[in-house]
């Protein structure tokens, strides 16, 4: 299964000056296409950290969206870090330059055009808001931090490059609500399920309510999930805990 990842870059997110709007939206965009987000990382404006993270995800072959840090101010490091991760220089991208010139005319120079400096070998991601493009290299897609720009650009990437993956993955998630139980009372049983069904992912989400309830579920390929869930229902009942189906 192809892994999709997300980087959200910028000290302003970590300091609380800006609230992240990307994580939930990217999950939504992927889910609507039958895809799942495998991981997400928040990164501060630390070039060495950004570069190391990009190298790692590129080496894994993940499909990654990166939001933020592609402007031309001194605190925008992402373009150079992407180039360093690939091992190529930064250079003006002709298509990106043309987009900025078309939008801003003479005022594209001398500063706005700097945002068309991309790693050598990159391709552009069209920006429908102001025509200042993002860029793509090694299945990594770099878009601005502004949600109004980033989200339609991510949609464009998915619909242009990954339509063949839509709704192709054998993946479901299902769960039940276990009542009158604490997680400590179910740990041994959960370990048994994980050992018996190693190809699925089990999750346990306790709820802070008066009755002590736990959402207990599994996700993965349909056949394995359905088998594991049958064992979970029988096992929970055998332990003496009532449970309810959770509508999806």
PDB file of N, CA, C and O in Angstrom, residues 70-73 76 79 90-93 96-97 100 104 108 110-118 124 127 130-135 144 146:
ATOM      1  N   UNK A  70       7.864  28.071   1.519  1.00  0.00           N
ATOM      2  CA  UNK A  70       8.390  28.164   0.153  1.00  0.00           C
ATOM      3  C   UNK A  70       8.375  29.598  -0.367  1.00  0.00           C
ATOM      4  O   UNK A  70       8.498  29.825  -1.575  1.00  0.00           O
ATOM      5  N   UNK A  71       8.233  30.571   0.522  1.00  0.00           N
ATOM      6  CA  UNK A  71       8.327  31.966   0.116  1.00  0.00           C
ATOM      7  C   UNK A  71       9.775  32.381  -0.085  1.00  0.00           C
ATOM      8  O   UNK A  71      10.673  31.541  -0.188  1.00  0.00           O
ATOM      9  N   UNK A  72      10.009  33.696  -0.114  1.00  0.00           N
ATOM     10  CA  UNK A  72      11.363  34.202  -0.397  1.00  0.00           C
ATOM     11  C   UNK A  72      11.931  35.029   0.747  1.00  0.00           C
ATOM     12  O   UNK A  72      12.943  35.703   0.575  1.00  0.00           O
ATOM     13  N   UNK A  73      11.302  34.976   1.926  1.00  0.00           N
ATOM     14  CA  UNK A  73      11.824  35.722   3.069  1.00  0.00           C
ATOM     15  C   UNK A  73      12.903  34.896   3.765  1.00  0.00           C
ATOM     16  O   UNK A  73      13.013  33.687   3.549  1.00  0.00           O
ATOM     17  N   UNK A  76      12.159  31.412   5.216  1.00  0.00           N
ATOM     18  CA  UNK A  76      11.602  30.381   4.339  1.00  0.00           C
ATOM     19  C   UNK A  76      12.738  29.490   3.842  1.00  0.00           C
ATOM     20  O   UNK A  76      13.497  29.875   2.950  1.00  0.00           O
ATOM     21  N   UNK A  79      12.508  25.486   0.191  1.00  0.00           N
ATOM     22  CA  UNK A  79      13.002  25.284  -1.173  1.00  0.00           C
ATOM     23  C   UNK A  79      14.460  24.820  -1.164  1.00  0.00           C
ATOM     24  O   UNK A  79      14.835  23.868  -1.854  1.00  0.00           O
ATOM     25  N   UNK A  90      19.671  25.066  -6.592  1.00  0.00           N
ATOM     26  CA  UNK A  90      18.459  25.862  -6.826  1.00  0.00           C
ATOM     27  C   UNK A  90      18.678  26.686  -8.095  1.00  0.00           C
ATOM     28  O   UNK A  90      19.762  27.221  -8.319  1.00  0.00           O
ATOM     29  N   UNK A  91      17.615  26.800  -8.901  1.00  0.00           N
ATOM     30  CA  UNK A  91      17.711  27.615 -10.117  1.00  0.00           C
ATOM     31  C   UNK A  91      16.323  28.116 -10.497  1.00  0.00           C
ATOM     32  O   UNK A  91      15.309  27.496 -10.145  1.00  0.00           O
ATOM     33  N   UNK A  92      16.226  29.241 -11.208  1.00  0.00           N
ATOM     34  CA  UNK A  92      14.919  29.728 -11.659  1.00  0.00           C
ATOM     35  C   UNK A  92      14.239  28.690 -12.559  1.00  0.00           C
ATOM     36  O   UNK A  92      14.863  28.146 -13.472  1.00  0.00           O
ATOM     37  N   UNK A  93      12.970  28.431 -12.304  1.00  0.00           N
ATOM     38  CA  UNK A  93      12.215  27.494 -13.123  1.00  0.00           C
ATOM     39  C   UNK A  93      11.451  28.293 -14.187  1.00  0.00           C
ATOM     40  O   UNK A  93      10.635  29.152 -13.842  1.00  0.00           O
ATOM     41  N   UNK A  96       7.632  28.574 -13.794  1.00  0.00           N
ATOM     42  CA  UNK A  96       7.260  29.317 -12.599  1.00  0.00           C
ATOM     43  C   UNK A  96       7.527  30.811 -12.772  1.00  0.00           C
ATOM     44  O   UNK A  96       6.739  31.660 -12.330  1.00  0.00           O
ATOM     45  N   UNK A  97       8.646  31.140 -13.428  1.00  0.00           N
ATOM     46  CA  UNK A  97       8.947  32.548 -13.725  1.00  0.00           C
ATOM     47  C   UNK A  97       7.852  33.138 -14.609  1.00  0.00           C
ATOM     48  O   UNK A  97       7.359  34.257 -14.362  1.00  0.00           O
ATOM     49  N   UNK A 100       4.696  33.959 -12.646  1.00  0.00           N
ATOM     50  CA  UNK A 100       4.820  35.166 -11.817  1.00  0.00           C
ATOM     51  C   UNK A 100       4.816  36.415 -12.695  1.00  0.00           C
ATOM     52  O   UNK A 100       4.176  37.428 -12.364  1.00  0.00           O
ATOM     53  N   UNK A 104       2.174  39.465 -12.255  1.00  0.00           N
ATOM     54  CA  UNK A 104       2.633  40.703 -11.631  1.00  0.00           C
ATOM     55  C   UNK A 104       3.323  41.671 -12.596  1.00  0.00           C
ATOM     56  O   UNK A 104       3.632  42.805 -12.196  1.00  0.00           O
ATOM     57  N   UNK A 108       7.062  41.904 -10.831  1.00  0.00           N
ATOM     58  CA  UNK A 108       7.604  40.584 -10.478  1.00  0.00           C
ATOM     59  C   UNK A 108       9.064  40.689 -10.070  1.00  0.00           C
ATOM     60  O   UNK A 108       9.568  39.833  -9.331  1.00  0.00           O
ATOM     61  N   UNK A 110      12.346  43.006  -8.439  1.00  0.00           N
ATOM     62  CA  UNK A 110      13.391  41.972  -8.381  1.00  0.00           C
ATOM     63  C   UNK A 110      13.114  40.853  -7.368  1.00  0.00           C
ATOM     64  O   UNK A 110      13.857  39.882  -7.311  1.00  0.00           O
ATOM     65  N   UNK A 111      12.017  40.959  -6.566  1.00  0.00           N
ATOM     66  CA  UNK A 111      11.880  40.045  -5.427  1.00  0.00           C
ATOM     67  C   UNK A 111      10.884  38.911  -5.647  1.00  0.00           C
ATOM     68  O   UNK A 111      11.174  37.762  -5.309  1.00  0.00           O
ATOM     69  N   UNK A 112       9.691  39.222  -6.194  1.00  0.00           N
ATOM     70  CA  UNK A 112       8.695  38.150  -6.309  1.00  0.00           C
ATOM     71  C   UNK A 112       9.206  36.975  -7.134  1.00  0.00           C
ATOM     72  O   UNK A 112       8.892  35.821  -6.862  1.00  0.00           O
ATOM     73  N   UNK A 113       9.986  37.257  -8.140  1.00  0.00           N
ATOM     74  CA  UNK A 113      10.472  36.207  -9.030  1.00  0.00           C
ATOM     75  C   UNK A 113      11.390  35.216  -8.307  1.00  0.00           C
ATOM     76  O   UNK A 113      11.603  34.090  -8.784  1.00  0.00           O
ATOM     77  N   UNK A 114      11.901  35.609  -7.148  1.00  0.00           N
ATOM     78  CA  UNK A 114      12.734  34.685  -6.386  1.00  0.00           C
ATOM     79  C   UNK A 114      11.956  33.441  -5.964  1.00  0.00           C
ATOM     80  O   UNK A 114      12.546  32.384  -5.711  1.00  0.00           O
ATOM     81  N   UNK A 115      10.632  33.565  -5.884  1.00  0.00           N
ATOM     82  CA  UNK A 115       9.813  32.417  -5.493  1.00  0.00           C
ATOM     83  C   UNK A 115       9.677  31.397  -6.617  1.00  0.00           C
ATOM     84  O   UNK A 115       9.016  30.369  -6.453  1.00  0.00           O
ATOM     85  N   UNK A 116      10.305  31.673  -7.757  1.00  0.00           N
ATOM     86  CA  UNK A 116      10.365  30.691  -8.848  1.00  0.00           C
ATOM     87  C   UNK A 116      11.685  29.935  -8.845  1.00  0.00           C
ATOM     88  O   UNK A 116      11.951  29.153  -9.764  1.00  0.00           O
ATOM     89  N   UNK A 117      12.513  30.148  -7.837  1.00  0.00           N
ATOM     90  CA  UNK A 117      13.761  29.393  -7.710  1.00  0.00           C
ATOM     91  C   UNK A 117      13.453  28.050  -7.056  1.00  0.00           C
ATOM     92  O   UNK A 117      13.083  27.987  -5.870  1.00  0.00           O
ATOM     93  N   UNK A 118      13.595  26.962  -7.824  1.00  0.00           N
ATOM     94  CA  UNK A 118      13.261  25.628  -7.352  1.00  0.00           C
ATOM     95  C   UNK A 118      14.465  24.699  -7.505  1.00  0.00           C
ATOM     96  O   UNK A 118      15.398  24.993  -8.264  1.00  0.00           O
ATOM     97  N   UNK A 124       6.336  22.130 -11.721  1.00  0.00           N
ATOM     98  CA  UNK A 124       5.544  23.113 -10.986  1.00  0.00           C
ATOM     99  C   UNK A 124       4.174  22.557 -10.612  1.00  0.00           C
ATOM    100  O   UNK A 124       3.637  21.654 -11.251  1.00  0.00           O
ATOM    101  N   UNK A 127      -0.764  27.397  -8.961  1.00  0.00           N
ATOM    102  CA  UNK A 127      -1.415  28.083  -7.843  1.00  0.00           C
ATOM    103  C   UNK A 127      -2.603  28.855  -8.405  1.00  0.00           C
ATOM    104  O   UNK A 127      -2.414  29.842  -9.126  1.00  0.00           O
ATOM    105  N   UNK A 130      -2.804  33.093  -6.904  1.00  0.00           N
ATOM    106  CA  UNK A 130      -1.967  34.220  -7.351  1.00  0.00           C
ATOM    107  C   UNK A 130      -0.886  33.818  -8.356  1.00  0.00           C
ATOM    108  O   UNK A 130      -0.008  34.626  -8.663  1.00  0.00           O
ATOM    109  N   UNK A 131      -0.940  32.575  -8.844  1.00  0.00           N
ATOM    110  CA  UNK A 131      -0.041  32.079  -9.881  1.00  0.00           C
ATOM    111  C   UNK A 131       1.424  31.977  -9.435  1.00  0.00           C
ATOM    112  O   UNK A 131       2.309  31.836 -10.263  1.00  0.00           O
ATOM    113  N   UNK A 132       1.668  32.063  -8.139  1.00  0.00           N
ATOM    114  CA  UNK A 132       3.012  31.768  -7.622  1.00  0.00           C
ATOM    115  C   UNK A 132       3.049  30.269  -7.353  1.00  0.00           C
ATOM    116  O   UNK A 132       2.489  29.787  -6.376  1.00  0.00           O
ATOM    117  N   UNK A 133       3.694  29.540  -8.227  1.00  0.00           N
ATOM    118  CA  UNK A 133       3.594  28.078  -8.231  1.00  0.00           C
ATOM    119  C   UNK A 133       4.288  27.446  -7.037  1.00  0.00           C
ATOM    120  O   UNK A 133       5.224  28.003  -6.452  1.00  0.00           O
ATOM    121  N   UNK A 134       3.818  26.257  -6.705  1.00  0.00           N
ATOM    122  CA  UNK A 134       4.574  25.352  -5.867  1.00  0.00           C
ATOM    123  C   UNK A 134       5.417  24.458  -6.758  1.00  0.00           C
ATOM    124  O   UNK A 134       5.485  24.642  -7.975  1.00  0.00           O
ATOM    125  N   UNK A 135       6.067  23.466  -6.147  1.00  0.00           N
ATOM    126  CA  UNK A 135       6.925  22.597  -6.959  1.00  0.00           C
ATOM    127  C   UNK A 135       6.871  21.163  -6.447  1.00  0.00           C
ATOM    128  O   UNK A 135       6.498  20.900  -5.292  1.00  0.00           O
ATOM    129  N   UNK A 144       2.314  26.375  -0.575  1.00  0.00           N
ATOM    130  CA  UNK A 144       2.421  27.430   0.444  1.00  0.00           C
ATOM    131  C   UNK A 144       1.743  27.034   1.749  1.00  0.00           C
ATOM    132  O   UNK A 144       0.975  26.068   1.815  1.00  0.00           O
ATOM    133  N   UNK A 146      -0.435  28.996   3.177  1.00  0.00           N
ATOM    134  CA  UNK A 146      -1.791  29.548   3.163  1.00  0.00           C
ATOM    135  C   UNK A 146      -2.785  28.461   2.759  1.00  0.00           C
ATOM    136  O   UNK A 146      -2.704  27.929   1.636  1.00  0.00           O
TER     137      UNK A 146
END
